[in-house]
Short mmCIF file of C-alpha atoms in Angstrom, two decimals:
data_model
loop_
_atom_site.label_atom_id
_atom_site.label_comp_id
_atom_site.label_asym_id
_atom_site.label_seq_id
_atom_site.Cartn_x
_atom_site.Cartn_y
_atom_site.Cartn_z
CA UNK Z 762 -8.44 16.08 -7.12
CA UNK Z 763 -9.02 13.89 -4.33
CA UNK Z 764 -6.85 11.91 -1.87
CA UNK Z 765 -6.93 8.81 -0.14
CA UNK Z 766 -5.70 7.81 3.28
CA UNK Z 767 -6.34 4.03 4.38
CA UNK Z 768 -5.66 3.39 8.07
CA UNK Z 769 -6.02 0.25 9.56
CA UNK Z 770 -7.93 0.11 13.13
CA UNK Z 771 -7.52 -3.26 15.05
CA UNK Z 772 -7.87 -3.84 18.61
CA UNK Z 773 -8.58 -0.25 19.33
CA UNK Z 774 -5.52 1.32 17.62
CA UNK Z 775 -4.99 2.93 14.45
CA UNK Z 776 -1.81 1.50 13.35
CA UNK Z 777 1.41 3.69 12.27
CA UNK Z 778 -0.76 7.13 12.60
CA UNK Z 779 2.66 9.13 12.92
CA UNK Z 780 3.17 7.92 9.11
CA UNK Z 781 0.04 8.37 8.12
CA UNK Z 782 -0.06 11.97 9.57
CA UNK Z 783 3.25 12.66 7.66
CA UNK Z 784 2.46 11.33 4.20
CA UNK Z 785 -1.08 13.00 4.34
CA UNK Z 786 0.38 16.39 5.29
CA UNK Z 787 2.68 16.21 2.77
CA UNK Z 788 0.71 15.67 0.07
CA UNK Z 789 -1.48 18.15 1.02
CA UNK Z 790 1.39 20.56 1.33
CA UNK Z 791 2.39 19.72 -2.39
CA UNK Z 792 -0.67 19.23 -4.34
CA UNK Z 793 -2.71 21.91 -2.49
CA UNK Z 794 -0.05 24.53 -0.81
CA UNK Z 795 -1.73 23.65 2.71
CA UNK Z 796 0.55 26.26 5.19
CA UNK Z 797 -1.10 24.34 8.65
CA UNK Z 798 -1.49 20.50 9.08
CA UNK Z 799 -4.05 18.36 10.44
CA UNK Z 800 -3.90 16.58 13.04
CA UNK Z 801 -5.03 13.17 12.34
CA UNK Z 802 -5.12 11.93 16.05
CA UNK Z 803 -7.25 14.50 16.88
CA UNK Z 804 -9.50 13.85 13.74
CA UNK Z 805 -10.05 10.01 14.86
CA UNK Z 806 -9.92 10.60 18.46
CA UNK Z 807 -13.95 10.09 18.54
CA UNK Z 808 -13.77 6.89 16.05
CA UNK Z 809 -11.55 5.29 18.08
CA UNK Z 810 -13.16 5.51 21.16
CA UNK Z 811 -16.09 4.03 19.95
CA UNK Z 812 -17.44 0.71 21.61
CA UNK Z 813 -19.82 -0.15 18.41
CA UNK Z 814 -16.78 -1.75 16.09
CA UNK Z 815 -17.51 -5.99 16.07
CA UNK Z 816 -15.17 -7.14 13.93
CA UNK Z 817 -11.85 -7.84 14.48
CA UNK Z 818 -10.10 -5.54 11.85
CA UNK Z 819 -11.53 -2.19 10.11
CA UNK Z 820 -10.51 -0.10 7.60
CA UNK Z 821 -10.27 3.97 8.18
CA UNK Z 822 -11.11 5.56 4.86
CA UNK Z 823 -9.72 8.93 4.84
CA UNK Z 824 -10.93 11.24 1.50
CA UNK Z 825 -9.40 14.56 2.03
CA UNK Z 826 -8.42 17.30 -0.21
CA UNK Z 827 -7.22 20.97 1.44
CA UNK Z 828 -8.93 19.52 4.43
CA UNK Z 829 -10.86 15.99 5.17
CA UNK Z 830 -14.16 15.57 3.27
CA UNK Z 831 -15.34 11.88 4.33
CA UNK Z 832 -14.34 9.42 7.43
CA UNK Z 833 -15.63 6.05 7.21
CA UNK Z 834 -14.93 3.09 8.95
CA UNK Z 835 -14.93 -0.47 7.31
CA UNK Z 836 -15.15 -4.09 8.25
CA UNK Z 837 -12.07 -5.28 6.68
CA UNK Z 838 -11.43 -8.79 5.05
CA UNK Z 839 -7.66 -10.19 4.07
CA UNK Z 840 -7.52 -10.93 0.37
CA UNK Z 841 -6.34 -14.01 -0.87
CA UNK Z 842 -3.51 -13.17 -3.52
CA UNK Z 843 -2.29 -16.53 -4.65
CA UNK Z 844 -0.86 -15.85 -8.36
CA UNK Z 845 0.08 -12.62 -10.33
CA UNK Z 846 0.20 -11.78 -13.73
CA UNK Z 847 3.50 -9.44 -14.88
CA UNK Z 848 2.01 -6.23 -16.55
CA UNK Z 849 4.09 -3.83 -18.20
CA UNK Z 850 3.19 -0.24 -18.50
CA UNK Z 851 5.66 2.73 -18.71
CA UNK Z 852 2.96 5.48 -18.54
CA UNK Z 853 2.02 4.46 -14.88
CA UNK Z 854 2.04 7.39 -12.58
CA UNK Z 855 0.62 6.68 -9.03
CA UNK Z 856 3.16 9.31 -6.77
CA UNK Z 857 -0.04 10.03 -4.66
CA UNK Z 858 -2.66 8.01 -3.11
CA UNK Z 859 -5.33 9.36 -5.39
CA UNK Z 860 -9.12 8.26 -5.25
CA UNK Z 861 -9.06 7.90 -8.74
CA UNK Z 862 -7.32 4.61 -9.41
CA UNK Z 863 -8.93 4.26 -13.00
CA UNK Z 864 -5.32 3.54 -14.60
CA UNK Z 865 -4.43 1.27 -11.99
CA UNK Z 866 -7.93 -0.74 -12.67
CA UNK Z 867 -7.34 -0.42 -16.39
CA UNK Z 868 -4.39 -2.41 -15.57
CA UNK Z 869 -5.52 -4.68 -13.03
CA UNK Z 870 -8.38 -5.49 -15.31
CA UNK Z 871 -5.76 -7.34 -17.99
CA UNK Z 872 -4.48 -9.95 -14.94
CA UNK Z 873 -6.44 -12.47 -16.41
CA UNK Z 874 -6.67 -16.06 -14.69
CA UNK Z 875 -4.52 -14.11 -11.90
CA UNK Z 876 -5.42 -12.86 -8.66
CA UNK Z 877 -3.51 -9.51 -8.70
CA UNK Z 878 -0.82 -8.36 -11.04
CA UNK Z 879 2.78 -7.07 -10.91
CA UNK Z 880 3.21 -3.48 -12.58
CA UNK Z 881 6.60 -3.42 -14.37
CA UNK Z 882 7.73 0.33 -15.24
CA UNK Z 883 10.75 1.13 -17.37
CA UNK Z 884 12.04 -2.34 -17.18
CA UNK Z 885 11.58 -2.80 -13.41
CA UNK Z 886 9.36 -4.01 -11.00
CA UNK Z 887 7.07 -1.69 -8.81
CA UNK Z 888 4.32 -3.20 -7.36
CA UNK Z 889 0.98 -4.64 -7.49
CA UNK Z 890 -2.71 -3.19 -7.80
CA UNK Z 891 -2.41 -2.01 -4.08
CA UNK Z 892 0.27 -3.32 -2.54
CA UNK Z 893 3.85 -2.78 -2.22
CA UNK Z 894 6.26 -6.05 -3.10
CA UNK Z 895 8.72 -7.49 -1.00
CA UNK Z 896 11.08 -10.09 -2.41
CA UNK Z 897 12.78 -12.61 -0.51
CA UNK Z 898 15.94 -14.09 -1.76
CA UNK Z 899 16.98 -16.50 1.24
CA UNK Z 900 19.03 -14.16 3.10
CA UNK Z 901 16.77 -11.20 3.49
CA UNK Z 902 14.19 -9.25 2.53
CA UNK Z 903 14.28 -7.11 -0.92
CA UNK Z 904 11.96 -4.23 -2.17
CA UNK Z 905 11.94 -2.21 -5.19
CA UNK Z 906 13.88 0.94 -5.25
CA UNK Z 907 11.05 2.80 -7.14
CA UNK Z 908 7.54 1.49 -6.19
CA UNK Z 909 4.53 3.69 -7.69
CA UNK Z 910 3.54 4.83 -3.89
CA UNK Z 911 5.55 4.71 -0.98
CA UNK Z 912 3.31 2.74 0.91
CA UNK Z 913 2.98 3.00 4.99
CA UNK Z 914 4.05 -0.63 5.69
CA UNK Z 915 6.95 -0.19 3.35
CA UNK Z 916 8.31 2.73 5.07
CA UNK Z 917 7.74 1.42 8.50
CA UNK Z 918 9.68 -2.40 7.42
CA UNK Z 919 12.75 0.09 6.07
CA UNK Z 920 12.76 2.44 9.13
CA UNK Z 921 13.37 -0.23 11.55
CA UNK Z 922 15.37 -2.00 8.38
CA UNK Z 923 13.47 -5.02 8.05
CA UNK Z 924 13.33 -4.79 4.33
CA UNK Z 925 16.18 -3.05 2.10
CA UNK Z 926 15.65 -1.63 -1.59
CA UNK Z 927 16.88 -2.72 -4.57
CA UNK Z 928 16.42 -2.38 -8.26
CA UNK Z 929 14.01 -5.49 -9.13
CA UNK Z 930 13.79 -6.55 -13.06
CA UNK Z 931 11.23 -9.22 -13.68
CA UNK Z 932 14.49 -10.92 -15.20
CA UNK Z 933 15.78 -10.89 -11.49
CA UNK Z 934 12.96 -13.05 -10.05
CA UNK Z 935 14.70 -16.35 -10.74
CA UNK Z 936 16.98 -15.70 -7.67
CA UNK Z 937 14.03 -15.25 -4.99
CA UNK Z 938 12.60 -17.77 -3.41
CA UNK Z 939 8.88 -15.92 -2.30
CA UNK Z 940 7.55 -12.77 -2.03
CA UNK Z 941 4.86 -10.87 -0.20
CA UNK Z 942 2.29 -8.04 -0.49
CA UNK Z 943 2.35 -5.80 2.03
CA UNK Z 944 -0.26 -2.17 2.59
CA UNK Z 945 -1.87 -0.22 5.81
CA UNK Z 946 -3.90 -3.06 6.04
CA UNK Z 947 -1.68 -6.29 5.58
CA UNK Z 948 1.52 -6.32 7.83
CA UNK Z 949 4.57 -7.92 7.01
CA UNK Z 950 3.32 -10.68 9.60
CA UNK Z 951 -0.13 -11.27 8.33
CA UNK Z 952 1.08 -10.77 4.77
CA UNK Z 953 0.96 -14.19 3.18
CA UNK Z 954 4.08 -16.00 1.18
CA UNK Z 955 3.60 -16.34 -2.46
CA UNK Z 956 5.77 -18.55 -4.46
CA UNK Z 957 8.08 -17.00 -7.34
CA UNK Z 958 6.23 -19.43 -10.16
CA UNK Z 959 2.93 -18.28 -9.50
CA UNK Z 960 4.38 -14.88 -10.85
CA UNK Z 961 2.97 -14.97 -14.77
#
């Protein structure tokens, strides 16, 4: 069983690395009984110091297990997500970032004439292929209650309560007005506004 940790690396930072740290340790200290905990500033000290990194944004792959198998670092590209297409699926289970994302795929893979899809479990809405969902309903900010994976961005936007949760129904979308995908990689400021009717 393998984990992933995606970390994004912009300007010569790794962004929210305390949360990282935390959700990583974690899961290591449930799915593998891991007693000590690594420290992931230490572990990328040597990437981030490095003077060979051209493009603007990059993507820290983190595999890890026990202990950290693989490091890479990749030029990173924003995705255009312009429409989504609702998918329902009750046997979902995505409580860790796993490397294996052959369910989520599985899924993904039905979206379409869409760019992404919205995974709806038990009746409500969690999130998309790889991002967490916020809704915006003219006042402020909405995201579900029970996403598949508590993302990084997610938990940053509700510890300095940006966003608040809420239990989402795909029969509750009529009273947003936009919504946005947010992950490591896409902030809630770079994270582009998609309109409720392109939601399928």
């Amino acid at each position: 069983m393998k984990l992933l940790e995606t970390i994004k690396f912009e300007n010569g930072h790794f962004a929210n690395l305390d949360l990282h740290s935390e959700r990583m340790n974690n899961a290591r200290k449930q799915l593998f009984e891991a007693e000590g905990k690594i420290d992931l500033s230490s572990a990328l000290s040597h990437l981030g110091s490095s003077a060979a990194f051209s493009n603007p944004v990059y993507k820290c792959r983190i595999l890890y297990g026990l202990q950290i198998e693989k490091l890479e670092m990749l030029p990173y590209t924003f995705p255009t997500i312009e429409s989504l297409r609702i998918i329902s699926c009750d046997q979902v289970e995505y409580g860790f970032k796993y490397a294996d994302r052959h369910e989520l795929d599985k899924l993904f893979a039905r979206r379409k004439n869409c760019d992404d899809i919205l995974i709806v479990k038990d009746n409500l809405i969690t999130d998309s292929s790889f991002c967490n969902v916020l809704f915006y309903n003219g006042k402020k900010w909405l995201t579900p209650e029970k996403p598949l994976l508590k993302g990084v961005q997610r938990q940053y936007l509700l510890d300095n309560e940006l966003v608040e949760t809420a239990n989402i129904s795909v029969y509750d979308l009529h009273n947003f007005e936009k919504l946005r995908l947010v992950n490591a990689m896409i902030s809630f400021e770079a994270a582009a506004d998609i309109a409720v009717d392109s939601v399928f």
